[in-house]
């Protein structure tokens, strides 16, 4: 019995150290660019990051789709910064209308899981009117996949009817610091 209790205590200490470890992960947005290439279909009113703490940065995006769209292609490219940008891990094009019906792409699902609660885009096609992302920030606990320390860029080109309409480029930092104890 005694040794079992001792093991429980050890296990609790182990869990606590994992908790500290999670605290020591920095996962934050560092840059955001939105650009419409066809102002008669998509306009951006707001596309901004705001730091609200040393390691917490909020993303706000407000755009309008001026005519209903039923054909959305999403071309996502994931870069890890090293001597300029170079492709790393991922380059994919998915059918956006199909994806919101059935999340059929694992990497897109990770990205979607991170931000869907902050946005009004989780509905099926067509899309029209205000497209909002409000006070979104990166939460490490929702990531659930390992990622090496580094600076990353997720560049997304949005195509309507197979034609490029706009870009959203989001940069973020992921830093694992095992020595830091907040
Ligand atoms: C987004 O990132 C890609 C890849 O670096 C780049 O080619 C594109 O010009 C960027 N778009 C904007 C609007 O900056
Ligand atoms: C720009 O948007 C209009 C809809 O307002 C559309 O008819 C046209 O095809 C689009 N042009 C391009 C190059 O995507
Ligand atoms: C988005 O921008 C439009 C146009 O400026 C504005 O009317 C609307 O209130 C904004 N929506 C949000 C949620 O900020
Ligand atoms: C792609 C995705 O996650 N879609 C979800 C949108 O929200 C509905 C209702 O909450 C879910 O059933 C979908 O899975």
Short mmCIF file of C-alpha atoms and ligand atoms in Angstrom, two decimals:
data_model
loop_
_atom_site.label_atom_id
_atom_site.label_comp_id
_atom_site.label_asym_id
_atom_site.label_seq_id
_atom_site.Cartn_x
_atom_site.Cartn_y
_atom_site.Cartn_z
CA UNK A 1 0.00 0.00 0.00
CA UNK A 2 2.72 2.42 1.06
CA UNK A 3 4.65 1.97 -2.15
CA UNK A 4 1.47 2.34 -4.21
CA UNK A 5 0.80 5.68 -2.54
CA UNK A 6 4.36 6.69 -3.21
CA UNK A 7 3.88 5.85 -6.87
CA UNK A 8 0.72 7.96 -6.93
CA UNK A 9 2.65 10.91 -5.55
CA UNK A 10 5.35 10.42 -8.14
CA UNK A 11 2.73 10.25 -10.85
CA UNK A 12 1.14 13.47 -9.60
CA UNK A 13 4.53 15.21 -9.71
CA UNK A 14 5.01 13.89 -13.22
CA UNK A 15 1.60 15.29 -14.28
CA UNK A 16 2.44 18.63 -12.71
CA UNK A 17 5.66 18.79 -14.68
CA UNK A 18 3.74 18.11 -17.91
CA UNK A 19 1.45 20.96 -16.96
CA UNK A 20 4.46 23.26 -16.56
CA UNK A 21 5.77 21.99 -19.86
CA UNK A 22 2.52 23.02 -21.56
CA UNK A 23 2.73 26.42 -19.96
CA UNK A 24 6.19 26.81 -21.45
CA UNK A 25 4.98 26.42 -25.00
CA UNK A 26 4.66 29.64 -26.93
CA UNK A 27 2.19 29.41 -29.79
CA UNK A 28 1.29 32.82 -31.11
CA UNK A 29 0.37 34.73 -34.23
CA UNK A 30 3.06 37.02 -35.59
CA UNK A 31 1.74 38.43 -38.85
CA UNK A 32 -1.41 38.61 -40.96
CA UNK A 33 -1.96 39.74 -44.52
CA UNK A 34 -5.29 39.77 -46.36
CA UNK A 35 -5.49 40.90 -49.94
CA UNK A 36 -8.40 40.83 -52.34
CA UNK A 37 -7.59 40.50 -56.04
CA UNK A 38 -11.19 41.14 -57.10
CA UNK A 39 -12.83 43.95 -55.17
CA UNK A 40 -16.11 43.35 -56.97
CA UNK A 41 -16.45 39.98 -55.20
CA UNK A 42 -14.51 40.24 -51.94
CA UNK A 43 -13.58 43.26 -49.85
CA UNK A 44 -11.76 43.39 -46.52
CA UNK A 45 -12.74 45.97 -43.92
CA UNK A 46 -10.44 44.71 -41.21
CA UNK A 47 -7.52 42.30 -41.07
CA UNK A 48 -5.51 42.83 -37.94
CA UNK A 49 -3.51 41.31 -35.12
CA UNK A 50 -3.59 42.77 -31.64
CA UNK A 51 -1.25 41.74 -28.84
CA UNK A 52 -3.10 41.45 -25.54
CA UNK A 53 -0.31 39.80 -23.60
CA UNK A 54 3.27 38.79 -24.11
CA UNK A 55 2.24 35.50 -25.71
CA UNK A 56 -1.36 36.10 -26.70
CA UNK A 57 -2.21 37.79 -29.96
CA UNK A 58 -5.75 38.19 -31.24
CA UNK A 59 -6.71 37.99 -34.90
CA UNK A 60 -9.67 39.94 -36.20
CA UNK A 61 -10.88 39.70 -39.75
CA UNK A 62 -13.93 41.27 -41.32
CA UNK A 63 -14.65 40.82 -44.99
CA UNK A 64 -17.67 40.85 -47.26
CA UNK A 65 -18.47 38.44 -50.07
CA UNK A 66 -20.55 40.60 -52.40
CA UNK A 67 -22.15 37.86 -54.51
CA UNK A 68 -23.07 34.30 -53.45
CA UNK A 69 -20.33 31.76 -54.06
CA UNK A 70 -20.98 28.05 -54.56
CA UNK A 71 -17.55 26.96 -55.72
CA UNK A 72 -14.70 27.58 -53.29
CA UNK A 73 -11.23 26.12 -53.68
CA UNK A 74 -8.71 26.56 -50.92
CA UNK A 75 -5.05 26.31 -51.84
CA UNK A 76 -3.06 26.04 -48.63
CA UNK A 77 0.71 26.07 -48.37
CA UNK A 78 2.55 25.61 -45.15
CA UNK A 79 6.05 27.05 -44.89
CA UNK A 80 8.63 26.93 -42.17
CA UNK A 81 10.83 29.98 -42.23
CA UNK A 82 14.48 29.22 -42.85
CA UNK A 83 16.62 31.41 -45.09
CA UNK A 84 13.50 32.91 -46.61
CA UNK A 85 10.39 30.81 -47.07
CA UNK A 86 10.56 27.29 -48.31
CA UNK A 87 7.76 24.78 -48.68
CA UNK A 88 7.64 22.40 -45.79
CA UNK A 89 5.21 19.65 -44.96
CA UNK A 90 2.28 20.65 -46.99
CA UNK A 91 0.82 22.03 -50.18
CA UNK A 92 -2.77 21.12 -50.84
CA UNK A 93 -5.90 22.26 -52.60
CA UNK A 94 -9.25 21.32 -51.12
CA UNK A 95 -12.84 21.88 -52.12
CA UNK A 96 -14.14 24.29 -49.46
CA UNK A 97 -17.83 23.52 -50.01
CA UNK A 98 -17.20 19.81 -49.63
CA UNK A 99 -14.95 20.28 -46.59
CA UNK A 100 -17.58 22.05 -44.48
CA UNK A 101 -19.99 19.21 -45.24
CA UNK A 102 -17.50 16.55 -44.32
CA UNK A 103 -14.06 17.34 -42.90
CA UNK A 104 -12.13 15.05 -45.22
CA UNK A 105 -8.61 16.42 -44.94
CA UNK A 106 -6.62 15.85 -41.73
CA UNK A 107 -4.35 18.91 -41.93
CA UNK A 108 -7.19 21.25 -42.91
CA UNK A 109 -9.16 19.80 -39.99
CA UNK A 110 -6.41 20.78 -37.55
CA UNK A 111 -6.42 24.36 -38.83
CA UNK A 112 -10.21 24.45 -38.85
CA UNK A 113 -10.43 23.07 -35.29
CA UNK A 114 -8.18 25.88 -34.07
CA UNK A 115 -10.31 28.73 -35.36
CA UNK A 116 -13.88 27.56 -36.11
CA UNK A 117 -15.33 28.70 -32.79
CA UNK A 118 -14.16 32.25 -33.54
CA UNK A 119 -15.74 32.46 -36.98
CA UNK A 120 -19.09 32.45 -38.76
CA UNK A 121 -17.85 30.34 -41.67
CA UNK A 122 -18.92 26.90 -40.40
CA UNK A 123 -21.91 26.46 -42.62
CA UNK A 124 -22.41 24.96 -46.03
CA UNK A 125 -22.18 26.81 -49.33
CA UNK A 126 -23.23 29.29 -50.62
CA UNK A 127 -21.22 32.00 -48.85
CA UNK A 128 -22.36 35.57 -49.11
CA UNK A 129 -22.21 38.68 -46.95
CA UNK A 130 -20.07 39.29 -43.86
CA UNK A 131 -17.28 36.80 -43.13
CA UNK A 132 -15.99 37.35 -39.64
CA UNK A 133 -13.19 35.98 -37.47
CA UNK A 134 -13.36 37.55 -34.03
CA UNK A 135 -10.64 37.54 -31.35
CA UNK A 136 -9.11 34.29 -32.55
CA UNK A 137 -5.87 33.21 -30.90
CA UNK A 138 -3.76 30.10 -31.07
CA UNK A 139 -4.35 27.54 -28.35
CA UNK A 140 -1.72 24.89 -27.99
CA UNK A 141 -4.12 22.43 -26.36
CA UNK A 142 -6.19 22.31 -29.56
CA UNK A 143 -3.20 21.51 -31.74
CA UNK A 144 -2.72 17.91 -30.54
CA UNK A 145 0.14 17.25 -32.93
CA UNK A 146 3.85 17.72 -32.32
CA UNK A 147 5.52 20.61 -34.07
CA UNK A 148 9.17 21.62 -34.10
CA UNK A 149 10.11 25.04 -32.74
CA UNK A 150 10.10 27.61 -35.51
CA UNK A 151 8.42 30.41 -37.40
CA UNK A 152 5.73 29.30 -39.76
CA UNK A 153 3.57 30.72 -42.51
CA UNK A 154 0.23 29.36 -43.60
CA UNK A 155 -0.50 30.91 -46.96
CA UNK A 156 -4.00 30.38 -48.28
CA UNK A 157 -5.23 31.34 -51.71
CA UNK A 158 -9.02 31.42 -52.01
CA UNK A 159 -10.49 30.67 -55.42
CA UNK A 160 -14.10 31.19 -56.40
CA UNK A 161 -15.24 29.49 -59.61
CA UNK A 162 -11.58 28.34 -60.00
CA UNK A 163 -10.35 31.94 -60.11
CA UNK A 164 -8.11 33.48 -57.44
CA UNK A 165 -10.06 36.03 -55.38
CA UNK A 166 -7.95 36.68 -52.31
CA UNK A 167 -5.03 35.60 -50.11
CA UNK A 168 -4.88 35.23 -46.37
CA UNK A 169 -1.36 34.73 -45.05
CA UNK A 170 -0.96 33.96 -41.39
CA UNK A 171 2.43 33.70 -39.71
CA UNK A 172 2.95 32.23 -36.29
CA UNK A 173 5.65 31.13 -33.91
CA UNK A 174 5.83 27.84 -32.09
CA UNK A 175 8.44 27.67 -29.34
CA UNK A 176 8.97 24.82 -26.98
CA UNK A 177 11.00 26.00 -24.01
CA UNK A 178 11.50 23.24 -21.51
CA UNK A 179 13.63 25.38 -19.22
CA UNK A 180 11.12 28.20 -18.79
CA UNK A 181 8.78 28.00 -15.83
CA UNK A 182 6.19 30.76 -15.75
C1 LIG B 1 1.17 35.11 -49.33
O1 LIG B 1 2.27 34.24 -49.23
C2 LIG B 1 2.68 33.69 -50.48
C3 LIG B 1 3.82 32.72 -50.17
O2 LIG B 1 4.90 33.38 -49.57
C4 LIG B 1 3.09 34.81 -51.42
O3 LIG B 1 3.44 34.24 -52.68
C5 LIG B 1 1.92 35.76 -51.58
O4 LIG B 1 2.32 36.87 -52.38
C6 LIG B 1 1.47 36.29 -50.23
N1 LIG B 1 0.29 37.11 -50.40
C7 LIG B 1 0.22 38.37 -49.94
C8 LIG B 1 -1.06 39.09 -50.17
O5 LIG B 1 1.16 38.90 -49.37
C1 LIG B 2 -14.62 39.14 -60.16
O1 LIG B 2 -15.87 39.10 -59.50
C2 LIG B 2 -17.00 39.09 -60.37
C3 LIG B 2 -18.23 39.07 -59.48
O2 LIG B 2 -18.40 40.32 -58.90
C4 LIG B 2 -16.97 37.89 -61.25
O3 LIG B 2 -18.07 37.91 -62.13
C5 LIG B 2 -15.67 37.86 -62.05
O4 LIG B 2 -15.60 36.66 -62.79
C6 LIG B 2 -14.50 37.92 -61.09
N1 LIG B 2 -13.27 38.04 -61.86
C7 LIG B 2 -12.25 37.20 -61.66
C8 LIG B 2 -11.03 37.44 -62.52
O5 LIG B 2 -12.24 36.34 -60.80
C1 LIG B 3 -17.48 44.64 -40.58
O1 LIG B 3 -17.27 45.77 -41.39
C2 LIG B 3 -18.47 46.38 -41.82
C3 LIG B 3 -18.12 47.49 -42.82
O2 LIG B 3 -17.20 48.38 -42.24
C4 LIG B 3 -19.24 46.89 -40.60
O3 LIG B 3 -20.45 47.47 -41.01
C5 LIG B 3 -19.50 45.73 -39.68
O4 LIG B 3 -20.13 46.20 -38.50
C6 LIG B 3 -18.22 45.00 -39.33
N1 LIG B 3 -18.55 43.81 -38.56
C7 LIG B 3 -17.91 43.47 -37.46
C8 LIG B 3 -18.37 42.22 -36.76
O5 LIG B 3 -16.96 44.11 -37.02
C1 LIG B 4 -15.98 20.81 -41.05
C2 LIG B 4 -16.65 20.84 -39.73
O1 LIG B 4 -16.03 20.71 -38.68
N1 LIG B 4 -17.94 21.07 -39.77
C3 LIG B 4 -18.75 21.15 -38.57
C4 LIG B 4 -19.58 22.42 -38.57
O2 LIG B 4 -20.49 22.43 -37.49
C5 LIG B 4 -21.40 21.34 -37.55
C6 LIG B 4 -22.42 21.56 -36.47
O3 LIG B 4 -21.82 22.00 -35.29
C7 LIG B 4 -20.63 20.04 -37.39
O4 LIG B 4 -21.51 18.94 -37.43
C8 LIG B 4 -19.63 19.92 -38.53
O5 LIG B 4 -18.82 18.78 -38.34
#
